[in-house]
């Protein structure tokens, strides 16, 4: 992706492939440095979220749900390597969208992102998935740890790549799958991450992206196929999400 010209995308990354959106709605991305359009992408609808959540559930119930920590660590390292190759494109995309100084974007939105992925890969290698603990009733308790399920991720505009990876990396590490809804103001970077994930061989359905606004985020949070919500954003939005998750007993 070059930001020397207006960037146009016509698909979402769902179930390991680039798929057509369910509606004709589009998001116009305005460059913070110029006030002019620097690209446009499809705007997701409820049907797109349904499709993404369904793909995530299918992956979780399939082979991905049976992966070992070592296998997931290898996936994380491959994603890190694929993103590292795209570091310049990522940092320039973020800077153009939200006005972040390029030097800061290079440090945080590409370099730190790779470090986070490799950090979680290291943690995953040492993950204990089964242990015995003493019980106050006088016998041992067997503890088995497994994925919590399908995660819905809401990502803000200010540090879009870092805050995406801080949701993606723990999800992969623990064997979960994830559907991400990036901010409509910073959506070009998620296409680069999706491209890297595809090159890295992340199994179909493990990571899915559907860009959209607040209404779409609310639909994702309340979706019956979501088991956990990972949110970064305003206090006001956090209160609303907390209310929904509280009613649903959803972490």
XYZ file of N, CA, C and O in Angstrom, residues 5-172:
672
model
N -1.145 7.900 -3.178
C -2.385 8.005 -3.924
C -3.530 7.523 -3.053
O -3.330 6.878 -2.035
N -4.748 7.886 -3.450
C -5.920 7.501 -2.684
C -6.082 5.989 -2.693
O -6.057 5.356 -3.744
N -6.220 5.395 -1.512
C -6.306 3.949 -1.366
C -7.762 3.517 -1.318
O -8.561 4.087 -0.580
N -8.093 2.509 -2.074
C -9.461 1.999 -2.088
C -9.451 0.494 -1.853
O -8.717 -0.240 -2.513
N -10.252 0.052 -0.890
C -10.451 -1.368 -0.643
C -11.928 -1.689 -0.853
O -12.795 -0.870 -0.557
N -12.197 -2.882 -1.327
C -13.572 -3.274 -1.609
C -14.002 -4.522 -0.847
O -15.084 -5.049 -1.103
N -13.172 -4.995 0.053
C -13.463 -6.250 0.747
C -13.127 -6.133 2.232
O -12.480 -5.177 2.664
N -13.581 -7.128 3.000
C -13.178 -7.328 4.392
C -12.362 -8.611 4.474
O -12.454 -9.479 3.606
N -11.582 -8.733 5.556
C -10.859 -9.984 5.791
C -11.646 -10.806 6.801
O -11.678 -10.499 8.003
N -12.319 -11.835 6.311
C -13.161 -12.703 7.132
C -12.902 -14.154 6.739
O -12.837 -14.468 5.548
N -12.739 -15.011 7.727
C -12.583 -16.450 7.489
C -11.403 -16.769 6.573
O -11.476 -17.641 5.711
N -10.320 -16.019 6.763
C -9.096 -16.290 6.019
C -9.100 -15.870 4.575
O -8.255 -16.311 3.792
N -10.041 -14.990 4.191
C -10.121 -14.585 2.787
C -10.673 -13.163 2.709
O -11.243 -12.631 3.663
N -10.506 -12.559 1.541
C -11.040 -11.230 1.278
C -12.442 -11.391 0.693
O -12.600 -11.973 -0.375
N -13.436 -10.892 1.425
C -14.827 -11.135 1.052
C -15.559 -9.820 0.809
O -15.242 -8.784 1.403
N -16.553 -9.861 -0.049
C -17.364 -8.693 -0.377
C -18.259 -8.324 0.798
O -18.789 -9.188 1.486
N -18.483 -7.032 1.026
C -19.366 -6.606 2.114
C -20.825 -6.860 1.788
O -21.186 -7.093 0.630
N -21.653 -6.786 2.813
C -23.083 -7.050 2.631
C -23.854 -5.816 2.184
O -25.010 -5.920 1.775
N -23.238 -4.629 2.285
C -23.918 -3.393 1.894
C -23.012 -2.578 0.981
O -21.830 -2.896 0.789
N -23.562 -1.478 0.452
C -22.792 -0.573 -0.405
C -22.216 0.608 0.374
O -21.565 1.477 -0.222
N -22.448 0.670 1.668
C -21.955 1.781 2.481
C -20.424 1.786 2.510
O -19.789 0.727 2.480
N -19.864 2.995 2.574
C -18.409 3.109 2.571
C -17.951 4.119 3.609
O -18.708 4.995 4.047
N -16.688 3.977 4.015
C -16.043 4.878 4.966
C -14.994 5.686 4.212
O -14.112 5.108 3.560
N -15.083 7.000 4.291
C -14.082 7.865 3.676
C -13.041 8.212 4.731
O -13.379 8.738 5.801
N -11.789 7.908 4.476
C -10.713 8.147 5.439
C -10.086 9.503 5.141
O -9.555 9.726 4.048
N -10.157 10.407 6.114
C -9.628 11.759 5.957
C -8.256 11.853 6.605
O -8.088 11.513 7.783
N -7.279 12.294 5.833
C -5.929 12.431 6.352
C -5.827 13.567 7.356
O -6.244 14.698 7.074
N -5.261 13.287 8.527
C -5.153 14.300 9.576
C -4.200 15.424 9.186
O -4.331 16.551 9.666
N -3.250 15.125 8.325
C -2.241 16.122 7.960
C -2.698 17.051 6.847
O -2.141 18.141 6.679
N -3.719 16.635 6.088
C -4.143 17.407 4.923
C -5.614 17.807 4.956
O -6.012 18.752 4.280
N -6.434 17.066 5.710
C -7.866 17.304 5.681
C -8.534 16.790 4.428
O -9.718 17.039 4.195
N -7.787 16.054 3.621
C -8.299 15.517 2.367
C -8.461 14.002 2.467
O -7.831 13.353 3.300
N -9.274 13.453 1.598
C -9.472 12.007 1.574
C -8.186 11.307 1.147
O -7.556 11.693 0.156
N -7.809 10.286 1.917
C -6.628 9.499 1.545
C -7.004 8.057 1.219
O -6.146 7.243 0.889
N -8.289 7.740 1.331
C -8.725 6.392 1.008
C -10.162 6.156 1.404
O -10.786 6.984 2.071
N -10.685 5.024 0.961
C -12.034 4.639 1.373
C -12.151 3.125 1.351
O -11.503 2.449 0.567
N -12.973 2.633 2.272
C -13.142 1.188 2.459
C -14.622 0.907 2.685
O -15.395 1.810 3.009
N -15.047 -0.346 2.562
C -16.443 -0.664 2.862
C -16.758 -0.464 4.338
O -15.889 -0.636 5.198
N -17.998 -0.109 4.623
C -18.471 -0.036 6.003
C -19.292 -1.276 6.299
O -20.225 -1.606 5.566
N -18.936 -1.957 7.357
C -19.591 -3.211 7.671
C -21.018 -3.047 8.162
O -21.389 -2.012 8.715
N -21.804 -4.089 7.950
C -23.163 -4.158 8.455
C -23.312 -5.342 9.382
O -22.370 -6.112 9.607
N -24.504 -5.500 9.934
C -24.741 -6.585 10.871
C -24.492 -7.953 10.242
O -23.977 -8.860 10.905
N -24.829 -8.094 8.963
C -24.604 -9.379 8.294
C -23.121 -9.716 8.214
O -22.734 -10.891 8.271
N -22.283 -8.684 8.090
C -20.831 -8.918 8.034
C -20.306 -9.367 9.399
O -19.440 -10.245 9.480
N -20.830 -8.754 10.465
C -20.456 -9.198 11.816
C -20.925 -10.631 12.040
O -20.181 -11.467 12.578
N -22.141 -10.934 11.613
C -22.653 -12.309 11.754
C -21.722 -13.298 11.072
O -21.404 -14.366 11.621
N -21.289 -12.942 9.869
C -20.411 -13.835 9.107
C -19.066 -14.005 9.809
O -18.534 -15.121 9.884
N -18.524 -12.890 10.322
C -17.222 -12.944 10.983
C -17.287 -13.744 12.281
O -16.405 -14.560 12.572
N -18.340 -13.527 13.066
C -18.491 -14.273 14.321
C -18.690 -15.756 14.033
O -18.128 -16.623 14.718
N -19.465 -16.062 12.988
C -19.654 -17.455 12.608
C -18.354 -18.120 12.205
O -18.092 -19.279 12.572
N -17.511 -17.395 11.444
C -16.215 -17.937 11.037
C -15.313 -18.161 12.245
O -14.604 -19.171 12.341
N -15.348 -17.213 13.193
C -14.537 -17.344 14.405
C -14.981 -18.543 15.235
O -14.162 -19.284 15.778
N -16.288 -18.744 15.328
C -16.815 -19.881 16.086
C -16.425 -21.205 15.425
O -16.046 -22.165 16.106
N -16.521 -21.245 14.102
C -16.171 -22.479 13.389
C -14.702 -22.825 13.581
O -14.350 -23.996 13.774
N -13.833 -21.800 13.546
C -12.405 -22.044 13.758
C -12.137 -22.538 15.174
O -11.337 -23.454 15.396
N -12.832 -21.932 16.140
C -12.651 -22.318 17.531
C -13.092 -23.758 17.772
O -12.435 -24.512 18.501
N -14.192 -24.142 17.148
C -14.716 -25.496 17.323
C -13.964 -26.529 16.478
O -14.170 -27.730 16.639
N -13.103 -26.042 15.586
C -12.357 -26.932 14.706
C -10.930 -27.154 15.176
O -10.646 -27.196 16.386
N -10.031 -27.236 14.210
C -8.641 -27.581 14.511
C -7.951 -26.547 15.397
O -7.106 -26.897 16.230
N -8.303 -25.271 15.243
C -7.634 -24.234 16.039
C -7.861 -24.450 17.535
O -6.969 -24.236 18.347
N -9.038 -24.890 17.892
C -9.342 -25.132 19.292
C -8.532 -26.253 19.915
O -8.487 -26.385 21.142
N -7.867 -27.057 19.080
C -7.060 -28.184 19.570
C -5.566 -27.903 19.495
O -4.756 -28.780 19.774
N -5.171 -26.687 19.132
C -3.748 -26.385 18.996
C -3.053 -26.378 20.353
O -3.660 -26.084 21.387
N -1.773 -26.666 20.335
C -0.961 -26.642 21.552
C -0.359 -25.248 21.739
O -0.277 -24.459 20.784
N 0.072 -24.915 22.943
C 0.748 -23.636 23.147
C 1.940 -23.443 22.211
O 2.154 -22.331 21.708
N 2.708 -24.483 21.970
C 3.873 -24.360 21.081
C 3.446 -24.005 19.661
O 4.097 -23.196 18.991
N 2.357 -24.594 19.202
C 1.865 -24.289 17.855
C 1.372 -22.846 17.768
O 1.612 -22.151 16.772
N 0.729 -22.372 18.817
C 0.236 -20.998 18.809
C 1.388 -20.007 18.922
O 1.345 -18.916 18.326
N 2.425 -20.364 19.659
C 3.609 -19.505 19.744
C 4.259 -19.346 18.372
O 4.713 -18.248 18.008
N 4.297 -20.424 17.610
C 4.862 -20.357 16.264
C 4.036 -19.432 15.378
O 4.590 -18.659 14.583
N 2.718 -19.480 15.504
C 1.852 -18.571 14.735
C 2.169 -17.122 15.092
O 2.307 -16.261 14.209
N 2.286 -16.833 16.380
C 2.588 -15.467 16.808
C 3.926 -14.984 16.256
O 4.049 -13.832 15.813
N 4.932 -15.832 16.270
C 6.237 -15.442 15.723
C 6.178 -15.207 14.220
O 6.845 -14.295 13.700
N 5.382 -16.006 13.515
C 5.245 -15.800 12.069
C 4.527 -14.481 11.767
O 4.894 -13.762 10.822
N 3.518 -14.165 12.561
C 2.819 -12.893 12.375
C 3.778 -11.725 12.651
O 3.785 -10.732 11.926
N 4.585 -11.850 13.687
C 5.562 -10.808 14.010
C 6.515 -10.570 12.840
O 6.792 -9.422 12.475
N 6.995 -11.648 12.240
C 7.921 -11.522 11.109
C 7.235 -10.875 9.903
O 7.836 -10.040 9.210
N 5.985 -11.237 9.664
C 5.256 -10.680 8.524
C 4.960 -9.202 8.723
O 5.013 -8.406 7.765
N 4.651 -8.803 9.954
C 4.409 -7.390 10.236
C 5.704 -6.594 10.166
O 5.733 -5.457 9.676
N 6.795 -7.194 10.643
C 8.086 -6.512 10.609
C 8.463 -6.127 9.179
O 9.019 -5.051 8.940
N 8.129 -6.979 8.220
C 8.405 -6.679 6.808
C 7.584 -5.493 6.311
O 7.938 -4.862 5.326
N 6.480 -5.199 7.000
C 5.569 -4.134 6.574
C 5.636 -2.924 7.501
O 4.728 -2.086 7.515
N 6.710 -2.820 8.279
C 6.821 -1.787 9.308
C 6.686 -0.384 8.725
O 5.974 0.468 9.276
N 7.346 -0.131 7.616
C 7.304 1.214 7.036
C 5.893 1.556 6.567
O 5.397 2.665 6.812
N 5.218 0.630 5.900
C 3.852 0.870 5.429
C 2.905 1.110 6.591
O 2.028 1.985 6.531
N 3.060 0.340 7.663
C 2.192 0.490 8.817
C 2.355 1.861 9.469
O 1.369 2.549 9.739
N 3.584 2.240 9.732
C 3.817 3.513 10.416
C 3.357 4.688 9.564
O 2.768 5.654 10.081
N 3.567 4.612 8.264
C 3.115 5.695 7.377
C 1.589 5.747 7.283
O 1.000 6.832 7.200
N 0.955 4.602 7.299
C -0.508 4.569 7.248
C -1.103 5.221 8.491
O -2.035 6.025 8.410
N -0.562 4.880 9.651
C -1.072 5.452 10.902
C -0.842 6.955 10.923
O -1.742 7.742 11.252
N 0.361 7.384 10.572
C 0.693 8.806 10.587
C -0.222 9.596 9.657
O -0.703 10.680 10.016
N -0.484 9.060 8.484
C -1.341 9.755 7.530
C -2.780 9.851 8.022
O -3.465 10.848 7.793
N -3.238 8.819 8.739
C -4.636 8.792 9.173
C -4.898 9.666 10.397
O -5.870 10.422 10.430
N -4.065 9.523 11.445
C -4.393 10.224 12.686
C -3.410 11.334 13.054
O -3.554 11.967 14.103
N -2.415 11.572 12.208
C -1.501 12.683 12.447
C -0.375 12.376 13.413
O 0.386 13.277 13.792
N -0.226 11.134 13.825
C 0.876 10.771 14.715
C 2.212 11.075 14.035
O 2.399 10.738 12.870
N 3.155 11.722 14.736
C 4.472 11.948 14.135
C 5.067 10.629 13.643
O 4.972 9.608 14.328
N 5.666 10.667 12.476
C 6.150 9.439 11.861
C 7.158 8.713 12.745
O 7.126 7.480 12.843
N 8.031 9.458 13.419
C 9.032 8.818 14.288
C 8.354 8.045 15.419
O 8.790 6.952 15.785
N 7.261 8.604 15.966
C 6.532 7.911 17.025
C 5.809 6.694 16.478
O 5.772 5.634 17.120
N 5.230 6.838 15.282
C 4.547 5.704 14.656
C 5.524 4.570 14.377
O 5.193 3.394 14.569
N 6.725 4.902 13.946
C 7.730 3.868 13.682
C 8.114 3.135 14.968
O 8.341 1.926 14.966
N 8.166 3.874 16.061
C 8.548 3.268 17.337
C 7.432 2.409 17.916
O 7.665 1.269 18.330
N 6.195 2.944 17.939
C 5.100 2.280 18.647
C 4.204 1.433 17.756
O 3.768 0.354 18.147
N 3.897 1.918 16.570
C 2.902 1.258 15.734
C 3.491 0.205 14.799
O 2.759 -0.449 14.066
N 4.813 0.065 14.840
C 5.439 -1.036 14.097
C 6.457 -1.757 14.975
O 6.313 -2.948 15.260
N 7.457 -1.045 15.497
C 8.485 -1.703 16.298
C 7.938 -2.347 17.560
O 8.219 -3.516 17.860
N 7.146 -1.602 18.326
C 6.594 -2.135 19.571
C 5.591 -3.255 19.307
O 5.480 -4.207 20.081
N 4.879 -3.133 18.181
C 3.909 -4.167 17.803
C 4.598 -5.516 17.623
O 4.126 -6.550 18.111
N 5.724 -5.528 16.940
C 6.486 -6.762 16.742
C 6.967 -7.304 18.087
O 6.912 -8.512 18.348
N 7.408 -6.404 18.968
C 7.883 -6.824 20.288
C 6.759 -7.462 21.106
O 6.983 -8.456 21.809
N 5.557 -6.902 21.031
C 4.418 -7.459 21.769
C 4.132 -8.886 21.300
O 3.923 -9.800 22.114
N 4.104 -9.083 19.993
C 3.822 -10.410 19.450
C 4.866 -11.423 19.902
O 4.529 -12.547 20.311
N 6.127 -11.048 19.877
C 7.187 -11.975 20.286
C 7.171 -12.200 21.796
O 7.497 -13.296 22.277
N 6.776 -11.184 22.547
C 6.630 -11.342 24.000
C 5.570 -12.391 24.307
O 5.795 -13.293 25.118
N 4.401 -12.283 23.660
C 3.340 -13.246 23.913
C 3.702 -14.636 23.388
O 3.271 -15.643 23.956
N 4.495 -14.689 22.328
C 4.957 -15.995 21.846
C 5.796 -16.682 22.915
O 5.663 -17.888 23.163
N 6.649 -15.899 23.585
C 7.466 -16.464 24.659
C 6.633 -16.927 25.839
O 6.873 -17.996 26.401
N 5.625 -16.129 26.203
C 4.738 -16.534 27.295
C 3.981 -17.811 26.944
O 3.781 -18.686 27.793
N 3.576 -17.912 25.688
C 2.771 -19.057 25.260
C 3.563 -20.351 25.337
O 3.024 -21.403 25.716
N 4.842 -20.284 24.994
C 5.677 -21.487 25.056
C 5.718 -22.073 26.461
O 5.831 -23.291 26.639
N 5.632 -21.205 27.472
C 5.728 -21.652 28.863
C 4.358 -21.774 29.527
O 4.268 -21.892 30.750
N 3.298 -21.750 28.733
C 1.952 -21.777 29.291
C 1.640 -23.134 29.913
O 1.878 -24.183 29.322
N 1.104 -23.095 31.129
C 0.665 -24.309 31.815
C -0.830 -24.470 31.579
O -1.620 -23.597 31.942
N -1.228 -25.547 30.939
C -2.637 -25.740 30.607
C -3.333 -26.727 31.544
O -4.558 -26.841 31.528
N -2.550 -27.413 32.371
C -3.160 -28.351 33.317
C -2.293 -28.433 34.559
O -1.073 -28.554 34.460
N -2.915 -28.348 35.720
C -2.170 -28.454 36.975
C -3.092 -28.971 38.079
O -4.318 -28.862 37.993
N -2.473 -29.514 39.113
C -3.222 -29.990 40.283
C -2.955 -29.046 41.454
O -1.823 -28.628 41.694
N -4.027 -28.735 42.159
C -3.913 -27.869 43.322
C -4.582 -28.546 44.521
O -5.572 -29.264 44.362
N -4.041 -28.263 45.677
C -4.642 -28.802 46.897
C -5.996 -28.157 47.142
O -6.181 -26.961 46.921
N -6.945 -28.959 47.604
C -8.288 -28.477 47.901
C -8.473 -28.384 49.405
O -7.951 -29.216 50.157
N -9.233 -27.382 49.889
C -9.498 -27.301 51.331
C -10.340 -28.470 51.844
O -10.433 -28.683 53.051
N -10.915 -29.248 50.935
C -11.714 -30.406 51.330
C -10.860 -31.665 51.500
O -11.385 -32.739 51.795
N -9.546 -31.527 51.251
C -8.655 -32.637 51.526
C -8.292 -33.480 50.325
O -7.652 -34.518 50.485
N -8.702 -33.095 49.115
C -8.297 -33.841 47.920
C -7.769 -32.861 46.882
O -7.893 -31.644 47.038
N -7.163 -33.379 45.840
C -6.602 -32.534 44.795
C -7.682 -32.066 43.832
O -8.647 -32.779 43.536
N -7.493 -30.855 43.326
C -8.365 -30.306 42.284
C -7.560 -30.212 41.000
O -6.449 -29.670 40.989
N -8.087 -30.765 39.923
C -7.433 -30.693 38.623
C -7.923 -29.446 37.886
O -9.126 -29.268 37.686
N -6.992 -28.588 37.505
C -7.306 -27.347 36.804
C -6.892 -27.493 35.338
O -5.725 -27.762 35.044
N -7.843 -27.361 34.445
C -7.547 -27.351 33.018
C -7.918 -25.992 32.447
O -9.024 -25.505 32.666
N -6.993 -25.380 31.709
C -7.223 -24.053 31.136
C -7.431 -24.163 29.632
O -6.648 -24.798 28.929
N -8.489 -23.544 29.152
C -8.778 -23.547 27.720
C -9.211 -22.167 27.274
O -9.374 -21.249 28.089
N -9.406 -21.974 25.980
C -9.812 -20.658 25.461
C -11.180 -20.247 25.990
O -12.078 -21.081 26.146
N -11.335 -18.951 26.273
C -12.625 -18.449 26.747
C -13.649 -18.462 25.616
O -14.849 -18.536 25.865
N -13.177 -18.387 24.346
C -14.103 -18.465 23.219
C -13.824 -17.430 22.152
O -12.668 -17.112 21.861
N -14.882 -16.882 21.580
C -14.788 -15.865 20.524
C -14.753 -14.490 21.181
O -15.635 -14.144 21.973
N -13.739 -13.712 20.851
C -13.551 -12.381 21.431
C -14.003 -11.317 20.436
O -13.690 -11.388 19.244
N -14.731 -10.325 20.934
C -15.062 -9.146 20.139
C -14.155 -8.014 20.544
O -14.115 -7.632 21.722
N -13.399 -7.464 19.595
C -12.432 -6.411 19.908
C -12.833 -5.073 19.316
O -13.107 -4.975 18.117
N -12.880 -4.038 20.135
C -13.183 -2.676 19.697
C -11.899 -1.863 19.817
O -11.324 -1.747 20.906
N -11.455 -1.281 18.699
C -10.150 -0.613 18.639
C -10.335 0.879 18.342
O -11.073 1.230 17.421
N -9.681 1.776 19.107
C -9.810 3.213 18.876
C -8.867 3.724 17.801
O -8.090 2.967 17.215
N -8.896 5.043 17.597
C -8.161 5.668 16.501
C -6.745 6.091 16.880
O -5.899 6.281 16.011
N -6.460 6.260 18.199
C -5.223 6.959 18.554
C -3.961 6.108 18.417
O -2.925 6.602 17.962
N -4.037 4.833 18.815
C -2.922 3.892 18.615
C -3.518 2.619 18.015
O -3.560 1.573 18.674
N -3.971 2.677 16.785
C -4.791 1.586 16.234
C -4.082 0.255 16.098
O -4.700 -0.795 16.307
N -2.794 0.258 15.777
C -2.099 -1.013 15.564
C -1.727 -1.650 16.898
O -2.007 -2.823 17.147
N -1.103 -0.871 17.776
C -0.723 -1.401 19.091
C -1.940 -1.951 19.824
O -1.909 -3.062 20.385
N -3.040 -1.195 19.809
C -4.214 -1.607 20.572
C -4.964 -2.751 19.904
O -5.709 -3.469 20.575
N -4.765 -2.935 18.613
C -5.273 -4.149 17.958
C -4.460 -5.363 18.385
O -5.016 -6.404 18.758
N -3.138 -5.215 18.334
C -2.259 -6.339 18.657
C -2.367 -6.720 20.129
O -2.233 -7.907 20.486
N -2.653 -5.760 21.006
C -2.807 -6.080 22.420
C -4.100 -6.844 22.694
O -4.315 -7.321 23.819
N -4.937 -6.978 21.700
C -6.112 -7.850 21.763
C -5.869 -9.143 20.991
O -6.225 -10.233 21.440
N -5.236 -9.017 19.820
C -4.987 -10.184 18.968
C -3.991 -11.151 19.614
O -4.226 -12.365 19.648
N -2.885 -10.631 20.137
C -1.819 -11.506 20.649
C -2.291 -12.374 21.822
O -2.082 -13.595 21.802
N -2.958 -11.816 22.851
C -3.445 -12.695 23.922
C -4.503 -13.680 23.441
O -4.572 -14.808 23.954
N -5.319 -13.256 22.472
C -6.345 -14.172 21.956
C -5.696 -15.380 21.292
O -6.072 -16.531 21.554
N -4.725 -15.143 20.430
C -4.033 -16.243 19.765
C -3.295 -17.098 20.794
O -3.332 -18.331 20.750
